Short mmCIF file of C-alpha atoms in Angstrom, two decimals:
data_model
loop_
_atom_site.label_atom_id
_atom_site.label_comp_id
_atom_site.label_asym_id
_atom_site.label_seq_id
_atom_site.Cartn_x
_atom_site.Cartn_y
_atom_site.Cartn_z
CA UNK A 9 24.49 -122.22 66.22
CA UNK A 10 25.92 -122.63 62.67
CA UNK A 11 24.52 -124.43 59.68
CA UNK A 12 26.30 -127.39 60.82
CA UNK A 13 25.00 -127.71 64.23
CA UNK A 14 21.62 -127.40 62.47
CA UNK A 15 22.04 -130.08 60.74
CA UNK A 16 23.76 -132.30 62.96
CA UNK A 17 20.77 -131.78 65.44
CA UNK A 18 18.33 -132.75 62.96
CA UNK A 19 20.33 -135.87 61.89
CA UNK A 20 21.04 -136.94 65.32
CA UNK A 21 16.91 -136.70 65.82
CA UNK A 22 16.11 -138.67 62.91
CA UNK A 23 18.54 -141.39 63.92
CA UNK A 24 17.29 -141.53 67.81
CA UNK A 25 14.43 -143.23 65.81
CA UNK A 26 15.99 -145.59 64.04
CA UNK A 27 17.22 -149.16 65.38
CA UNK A 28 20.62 -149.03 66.71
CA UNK A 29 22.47 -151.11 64.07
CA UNK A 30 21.40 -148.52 61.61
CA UNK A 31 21.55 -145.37 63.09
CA UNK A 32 25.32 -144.40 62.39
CA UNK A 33 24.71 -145.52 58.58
CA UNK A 34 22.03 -143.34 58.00
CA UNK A 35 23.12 -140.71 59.78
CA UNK A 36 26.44 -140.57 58.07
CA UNK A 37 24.60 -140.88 54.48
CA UNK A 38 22.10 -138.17 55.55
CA UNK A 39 24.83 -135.54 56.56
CA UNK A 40 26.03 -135.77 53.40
CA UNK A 41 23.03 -135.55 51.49
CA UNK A 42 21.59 -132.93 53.59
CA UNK A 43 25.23 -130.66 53.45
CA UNK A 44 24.71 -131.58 49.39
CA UNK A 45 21.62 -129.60 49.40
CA UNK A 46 22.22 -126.84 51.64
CA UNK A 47 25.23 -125.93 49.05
CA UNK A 48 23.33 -126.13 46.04
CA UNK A 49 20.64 -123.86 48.18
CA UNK A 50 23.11 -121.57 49.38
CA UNK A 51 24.83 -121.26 45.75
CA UNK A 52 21.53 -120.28 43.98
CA UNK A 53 20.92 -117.24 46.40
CA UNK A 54 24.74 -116.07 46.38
CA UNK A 55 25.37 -116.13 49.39
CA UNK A 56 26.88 -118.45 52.36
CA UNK A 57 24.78 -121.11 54.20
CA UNK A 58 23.82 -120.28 57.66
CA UNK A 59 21.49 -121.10 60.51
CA UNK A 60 18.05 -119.83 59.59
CA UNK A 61 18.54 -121.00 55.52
CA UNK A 62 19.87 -124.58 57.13
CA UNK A 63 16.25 -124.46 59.22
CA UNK A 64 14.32 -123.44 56.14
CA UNK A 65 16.02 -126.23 53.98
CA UNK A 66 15.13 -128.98 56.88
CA UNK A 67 11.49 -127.94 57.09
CA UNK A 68 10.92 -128.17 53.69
CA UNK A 69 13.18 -131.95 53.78
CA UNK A 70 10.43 -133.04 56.47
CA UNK A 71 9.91 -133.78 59.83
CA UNK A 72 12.34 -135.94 61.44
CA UNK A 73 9.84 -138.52 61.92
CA UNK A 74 9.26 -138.61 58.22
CA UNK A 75 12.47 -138.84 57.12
CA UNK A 76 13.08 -141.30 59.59
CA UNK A 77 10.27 -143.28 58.17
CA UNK A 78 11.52 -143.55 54.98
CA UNK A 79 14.61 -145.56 56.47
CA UNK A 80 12.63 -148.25 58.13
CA UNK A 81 10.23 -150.94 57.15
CA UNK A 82 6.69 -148.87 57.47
CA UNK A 83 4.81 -150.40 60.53
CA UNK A 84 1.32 -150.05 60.58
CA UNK A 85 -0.71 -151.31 64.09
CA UNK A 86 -3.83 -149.64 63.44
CA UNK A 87 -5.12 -148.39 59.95
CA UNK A 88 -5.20 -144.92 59.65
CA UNK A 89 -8.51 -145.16 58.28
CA UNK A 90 -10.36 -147.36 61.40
CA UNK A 91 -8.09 -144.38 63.69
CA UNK A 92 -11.18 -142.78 65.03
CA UNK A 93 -13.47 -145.63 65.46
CA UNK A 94 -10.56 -147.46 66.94
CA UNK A 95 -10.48 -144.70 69.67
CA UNK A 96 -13.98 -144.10 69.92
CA UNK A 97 -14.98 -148.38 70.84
CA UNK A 98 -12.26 -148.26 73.45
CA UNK A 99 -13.30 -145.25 75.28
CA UNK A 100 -17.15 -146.86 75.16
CA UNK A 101 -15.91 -150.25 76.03
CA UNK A 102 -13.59 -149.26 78.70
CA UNK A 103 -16.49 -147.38 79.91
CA UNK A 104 -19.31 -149.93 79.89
CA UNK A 105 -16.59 -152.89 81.26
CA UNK A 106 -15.85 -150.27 84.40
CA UNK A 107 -19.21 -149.59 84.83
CA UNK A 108 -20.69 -153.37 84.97
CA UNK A 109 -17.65 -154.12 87.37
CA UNK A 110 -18.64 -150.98 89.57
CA UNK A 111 -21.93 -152.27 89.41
CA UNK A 112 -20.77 -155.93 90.53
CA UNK A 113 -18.87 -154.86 93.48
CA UNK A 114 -21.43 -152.62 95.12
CA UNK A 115 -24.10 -155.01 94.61
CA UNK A 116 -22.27 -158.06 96.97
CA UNK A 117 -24.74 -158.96 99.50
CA UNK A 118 -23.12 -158.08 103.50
CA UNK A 119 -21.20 -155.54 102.35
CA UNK A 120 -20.68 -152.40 104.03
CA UNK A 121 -19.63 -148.65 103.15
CA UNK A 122 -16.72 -149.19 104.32
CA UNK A 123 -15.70 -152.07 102.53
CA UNK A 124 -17.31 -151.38 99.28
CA UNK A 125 -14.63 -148.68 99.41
CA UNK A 126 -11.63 -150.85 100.18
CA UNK A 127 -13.06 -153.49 97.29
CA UNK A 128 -13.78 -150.67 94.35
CA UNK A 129 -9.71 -149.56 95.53
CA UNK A 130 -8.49 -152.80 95.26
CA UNK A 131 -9.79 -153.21 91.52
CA UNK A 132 -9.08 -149.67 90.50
CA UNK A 133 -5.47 -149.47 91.67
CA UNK A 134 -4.75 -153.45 91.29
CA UNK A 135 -6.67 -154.23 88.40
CA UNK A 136 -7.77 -151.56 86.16
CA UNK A 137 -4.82 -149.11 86.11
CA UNK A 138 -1.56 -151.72 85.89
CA UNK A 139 -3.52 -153.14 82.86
CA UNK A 140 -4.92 -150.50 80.76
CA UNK A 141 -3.48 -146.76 81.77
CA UNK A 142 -0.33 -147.30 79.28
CA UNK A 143 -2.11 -148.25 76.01
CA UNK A 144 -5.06 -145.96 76.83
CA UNK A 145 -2.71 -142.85 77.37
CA UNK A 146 -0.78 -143.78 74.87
CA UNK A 147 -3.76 -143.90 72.42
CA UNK A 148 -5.40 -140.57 73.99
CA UNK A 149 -1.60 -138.85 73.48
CA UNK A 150 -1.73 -139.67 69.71
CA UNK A 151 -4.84 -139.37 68.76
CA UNK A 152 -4.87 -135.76 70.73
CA UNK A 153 -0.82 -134.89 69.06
CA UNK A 154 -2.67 -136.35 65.40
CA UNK A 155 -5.46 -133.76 65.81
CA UNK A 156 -2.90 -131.27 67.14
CA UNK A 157 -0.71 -131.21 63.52
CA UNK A 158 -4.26 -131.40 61.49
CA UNK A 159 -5.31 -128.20 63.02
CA UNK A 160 -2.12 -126.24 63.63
CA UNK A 161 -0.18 -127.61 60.78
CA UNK A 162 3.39 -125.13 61.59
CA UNK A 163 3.35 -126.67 65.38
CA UNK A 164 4.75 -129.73 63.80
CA UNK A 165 7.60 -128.11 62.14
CA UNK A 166 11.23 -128.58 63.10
CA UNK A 167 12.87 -126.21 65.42
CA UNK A 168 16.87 -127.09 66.02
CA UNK A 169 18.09 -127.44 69.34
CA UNK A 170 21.67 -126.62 70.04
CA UNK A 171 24.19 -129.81 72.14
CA UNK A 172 24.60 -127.60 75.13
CA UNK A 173 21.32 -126.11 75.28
CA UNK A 174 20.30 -126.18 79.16
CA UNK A 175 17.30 -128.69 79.28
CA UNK A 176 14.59 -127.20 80.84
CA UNK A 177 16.59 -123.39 80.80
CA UNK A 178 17.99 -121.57 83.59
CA UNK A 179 14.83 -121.92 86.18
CA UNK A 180 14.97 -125.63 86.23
CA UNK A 181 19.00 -125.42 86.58
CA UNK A 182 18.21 -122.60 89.62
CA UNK A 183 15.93 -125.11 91.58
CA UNK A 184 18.73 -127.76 91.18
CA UNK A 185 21.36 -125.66 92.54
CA UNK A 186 18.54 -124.96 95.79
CA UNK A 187 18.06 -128.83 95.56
CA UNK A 188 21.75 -129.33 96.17
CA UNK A 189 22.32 -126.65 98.33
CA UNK A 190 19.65 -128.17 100.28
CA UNK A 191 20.73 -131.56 100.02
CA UNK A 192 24.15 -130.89 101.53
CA UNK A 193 22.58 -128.37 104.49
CA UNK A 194 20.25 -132.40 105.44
CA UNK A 195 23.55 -133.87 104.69
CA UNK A 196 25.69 -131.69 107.10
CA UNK A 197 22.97 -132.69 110.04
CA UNK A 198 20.20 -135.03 109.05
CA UNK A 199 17.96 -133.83 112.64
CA UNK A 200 17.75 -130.69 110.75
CA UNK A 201 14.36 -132.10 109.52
CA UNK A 202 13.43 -132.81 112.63
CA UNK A 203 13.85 -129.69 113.82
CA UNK A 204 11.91 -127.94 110.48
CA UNK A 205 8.74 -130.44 110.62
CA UNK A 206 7.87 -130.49 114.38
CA UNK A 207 10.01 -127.20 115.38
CA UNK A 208 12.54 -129.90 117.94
CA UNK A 209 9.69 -131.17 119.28
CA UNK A 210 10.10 -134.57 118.13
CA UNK A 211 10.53 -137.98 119.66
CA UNK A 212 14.33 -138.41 121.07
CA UNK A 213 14.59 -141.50 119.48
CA UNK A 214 14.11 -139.58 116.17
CA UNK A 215 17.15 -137.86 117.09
CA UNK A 216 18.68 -141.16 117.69
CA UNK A 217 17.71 -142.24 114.12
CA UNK A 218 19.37 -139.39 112.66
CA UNK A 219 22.42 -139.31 114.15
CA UNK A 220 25.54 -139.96 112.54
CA UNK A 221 27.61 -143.26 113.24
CA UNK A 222 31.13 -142.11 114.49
CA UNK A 223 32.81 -144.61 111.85
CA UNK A 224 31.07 -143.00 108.49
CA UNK A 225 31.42 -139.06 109.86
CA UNK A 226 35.29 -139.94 110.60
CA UNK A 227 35.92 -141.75 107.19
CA UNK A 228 33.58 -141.07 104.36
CA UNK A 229 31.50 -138.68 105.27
CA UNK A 230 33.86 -135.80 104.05
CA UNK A 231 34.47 -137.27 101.05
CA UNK A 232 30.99 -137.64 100.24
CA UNK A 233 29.88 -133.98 101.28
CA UNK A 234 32.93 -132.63 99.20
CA UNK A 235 31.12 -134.84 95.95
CA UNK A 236 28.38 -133.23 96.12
CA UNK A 237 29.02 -129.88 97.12
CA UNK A 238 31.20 -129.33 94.05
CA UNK A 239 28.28 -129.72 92.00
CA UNK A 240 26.67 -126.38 92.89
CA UNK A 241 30.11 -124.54 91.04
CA UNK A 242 29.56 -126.35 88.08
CA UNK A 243 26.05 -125.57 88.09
CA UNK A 244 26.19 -121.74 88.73
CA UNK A 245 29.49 -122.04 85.41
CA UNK A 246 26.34 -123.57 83.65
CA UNK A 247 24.08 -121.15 84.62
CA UNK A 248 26.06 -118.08 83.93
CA UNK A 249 27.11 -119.41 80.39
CA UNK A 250 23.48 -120.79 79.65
CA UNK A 251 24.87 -123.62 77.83
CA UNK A 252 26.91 -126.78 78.94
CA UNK A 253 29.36 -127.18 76.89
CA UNK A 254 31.46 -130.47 75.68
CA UNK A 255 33.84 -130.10 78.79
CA UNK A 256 31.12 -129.38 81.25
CA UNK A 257 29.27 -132.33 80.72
CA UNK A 258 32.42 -134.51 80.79
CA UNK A 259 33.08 -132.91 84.56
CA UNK A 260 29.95 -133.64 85.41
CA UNK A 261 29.70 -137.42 84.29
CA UNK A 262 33.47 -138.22 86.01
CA UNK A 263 31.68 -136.42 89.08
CA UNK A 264 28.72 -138.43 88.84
CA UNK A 265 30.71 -141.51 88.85
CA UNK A 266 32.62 -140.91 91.11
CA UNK A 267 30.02 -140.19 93.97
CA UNK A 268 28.07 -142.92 92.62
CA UNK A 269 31.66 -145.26 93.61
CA UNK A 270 31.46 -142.86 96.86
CA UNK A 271 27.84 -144.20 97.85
CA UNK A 272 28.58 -147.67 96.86
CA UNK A 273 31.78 -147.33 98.97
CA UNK A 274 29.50 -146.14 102.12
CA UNK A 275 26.94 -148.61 101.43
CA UNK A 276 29.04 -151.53 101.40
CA UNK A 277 31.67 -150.61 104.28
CA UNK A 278 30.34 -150.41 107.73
CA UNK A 279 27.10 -148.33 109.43
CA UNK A 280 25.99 -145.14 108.40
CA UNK A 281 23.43 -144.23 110.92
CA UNK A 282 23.39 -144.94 114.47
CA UNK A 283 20.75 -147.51 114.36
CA UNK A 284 20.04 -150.21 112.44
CA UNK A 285 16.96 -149.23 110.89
CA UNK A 286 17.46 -146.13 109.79
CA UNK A 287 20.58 -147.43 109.09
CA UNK A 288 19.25 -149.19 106.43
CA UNK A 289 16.94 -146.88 105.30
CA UNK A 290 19.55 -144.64 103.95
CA UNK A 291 21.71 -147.56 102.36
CA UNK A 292 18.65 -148.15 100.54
CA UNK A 293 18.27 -144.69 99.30
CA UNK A 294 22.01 -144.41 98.62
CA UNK A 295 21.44 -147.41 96.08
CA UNK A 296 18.59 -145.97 94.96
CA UNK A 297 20.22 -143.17 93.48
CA UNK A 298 23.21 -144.63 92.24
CA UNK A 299 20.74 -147.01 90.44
CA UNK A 300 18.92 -143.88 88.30
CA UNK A 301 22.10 -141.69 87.75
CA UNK A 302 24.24 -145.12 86.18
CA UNK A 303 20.67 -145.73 84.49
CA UNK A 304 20.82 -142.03 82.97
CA UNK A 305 24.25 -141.92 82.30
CA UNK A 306 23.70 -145.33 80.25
CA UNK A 307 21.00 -143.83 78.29
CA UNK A 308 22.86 -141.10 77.32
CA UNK A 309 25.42 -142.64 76.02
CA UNK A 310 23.46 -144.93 74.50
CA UNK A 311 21.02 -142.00 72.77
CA UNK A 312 24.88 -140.68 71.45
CA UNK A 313 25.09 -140.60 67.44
CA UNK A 314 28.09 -140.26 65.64
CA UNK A 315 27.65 -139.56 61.92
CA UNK A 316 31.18 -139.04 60.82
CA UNK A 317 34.81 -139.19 62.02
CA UNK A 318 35.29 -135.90 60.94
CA UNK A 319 33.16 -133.03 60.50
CA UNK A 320 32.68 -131.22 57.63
CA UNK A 321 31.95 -127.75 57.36
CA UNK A 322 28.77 -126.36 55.35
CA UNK A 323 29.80 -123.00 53.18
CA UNK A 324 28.63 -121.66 50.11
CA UNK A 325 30.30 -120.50 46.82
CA UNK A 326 34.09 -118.78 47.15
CA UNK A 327 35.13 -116.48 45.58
CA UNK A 328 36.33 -118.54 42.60
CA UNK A 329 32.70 -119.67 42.25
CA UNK A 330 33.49 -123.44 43.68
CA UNK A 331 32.33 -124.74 47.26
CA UNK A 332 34.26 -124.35 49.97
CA UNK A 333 32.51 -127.56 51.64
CA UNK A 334 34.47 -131.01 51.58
CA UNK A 335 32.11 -134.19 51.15
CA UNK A 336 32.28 -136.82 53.06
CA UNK A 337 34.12 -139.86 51.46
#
């Protein structure tokens, strides 16, 4: 990474957080005021700006979440002040409101074991978490991140991440390539499983589930395998490289799409599966995925910032004692 990648990380972090009318604004406005001061940094040691100066000038510019702060209308839900005894009533009330309702629903009159069981289930899971386990892990996450950056103060400070870093690195990249690998081995023959889980001694009409109708294996179903097999070679270019760069992930959206317009293809144009259940089972699944990847694709492209038309490099003084950087106009 160069000083410029530096900083367009950072500024592309700050804006994330930002509302989406303003994001391009500020970010254009902050690349130039951040390149500004990375020249007149790199012109009072002598030398040329590069990575690890750009990270020392962004830690001491902030945290992206405090620059980014001072770019929107401050927001204040709880006062910093009532923070602790805010936390501290809600763990005591959630616990006293629990335990009167425990109370309540073992003390019914004619009620057995067995259903005291299925009634304190019912609350918990249909009650008590859809209600309360967002804002209460949400307020135990802050309050435990706030008492995080009070005690370990450099844990909060800004570390660059490169475009085509590999998210999660090379091991979570290595049990995608097994995932597809094994996808495309079910794919191939779905009675595979079958034969794995209860060593072929299941049910025959299991096997009758699982089988293939004649129309999908003759017209799609090569198609489709092809799709997703030619992910694993764009994985392993990934994994050998340890980044993804620009024209990777382009390959890898147009192949997303495209087996996504696959699936929908299969779902919408005759049986997959012998019978009708299982039938639909898989059609179910098949929309199921192309549902999440077009969801992640569309937050992608919607998490994309785009400071400037044209990017301008960060340098410090020439030889002739001027900078070498243009500014943005």
């Amino acid at each position: 990474m160069d000083a410029n990648d530096v900083i367009e990380g950072y500024v592309s972090e700050v804006a994330l957080q930002l509302p989406r009318r303003q994001r391009n604004d500020v970010a254009l406005e902050l690349t130039a005021l951040l390149r500004e001061g990375l020249e007149d940094r790199a012109e009072a040691a002598g030398r040329d700006a590069d990575a690890t100066m750009a990270v020392e000038f962004l830690n001491s510019f902030g945290r992206p979440e405090d620059v980014a702060a001072r770019y929107r209308q401050a927001l204040t839900v709880i006062d910093p002040a009532d923070g602790p005894r805010f936390v501290r009533l809600t763990w005591i009330g959630l616990v006293i409101i629990w335990g009167l309702g425990l109370l309540e629903v073992l003390g019914q009159p004619g009620v057995s074991g067995a259903d005291t069981i299925l009634l304190i289930g019912r609350f918990w899971f249909g009650t008590v978490l859809p209600s309360l386990w967002w804002p209460g892990l949400l307020v135990a996450y802050f309050a435990t991140s706030a008492w995080v950056g009070r005690r370990w103060p450099p844990a909060a400070d800004w570390k660059p991440r490169a475009k085509d870093r590999l998210d999660g690195g090379r091991a979570a990249l290595l049990l995608g390539m097994a995932g597809v690998a094994l996808g495309c081995v079910v794919l191939s023959n779905p009675t595979v499983v079958l034969d794995v889980v209860w060593q072929g001694r299941a049910a025959p009409a299991a096997y009758t589930a699982l089988t293939y109708d004649p129309g999908f294996l003759q017209r799609q179903a090569p198609w489709l395998f092809a799709l997703v097999l030619s992910n694993l070679p764009l994985m392993a270019f990934a994994l050998v490289k340890g980044r993804r760069p620009a024209g990777l992930r382009r390959l890898e959206t147009g192949l997303s799409l495209l087996t996504c317009a696959m699936m929908l293809w299969v779902v919408f144009d005759g049986p997959v599966l012998a019978t009708p259940a299982g039938d639909e089972t898989a059609k179910f699944l098949m929309l199921a995925i192309v549902v999440v990847v077009l969801l992640g694709l569309a937050v992608s492209r919607y998490r994309e910032v785009r400071p400037a038309a044209t990017r301008t490099a960060v340098a410090g003084p020439n030889a002739s004692g001027h900078s070498a950087s243009e500014r943005p106009r």
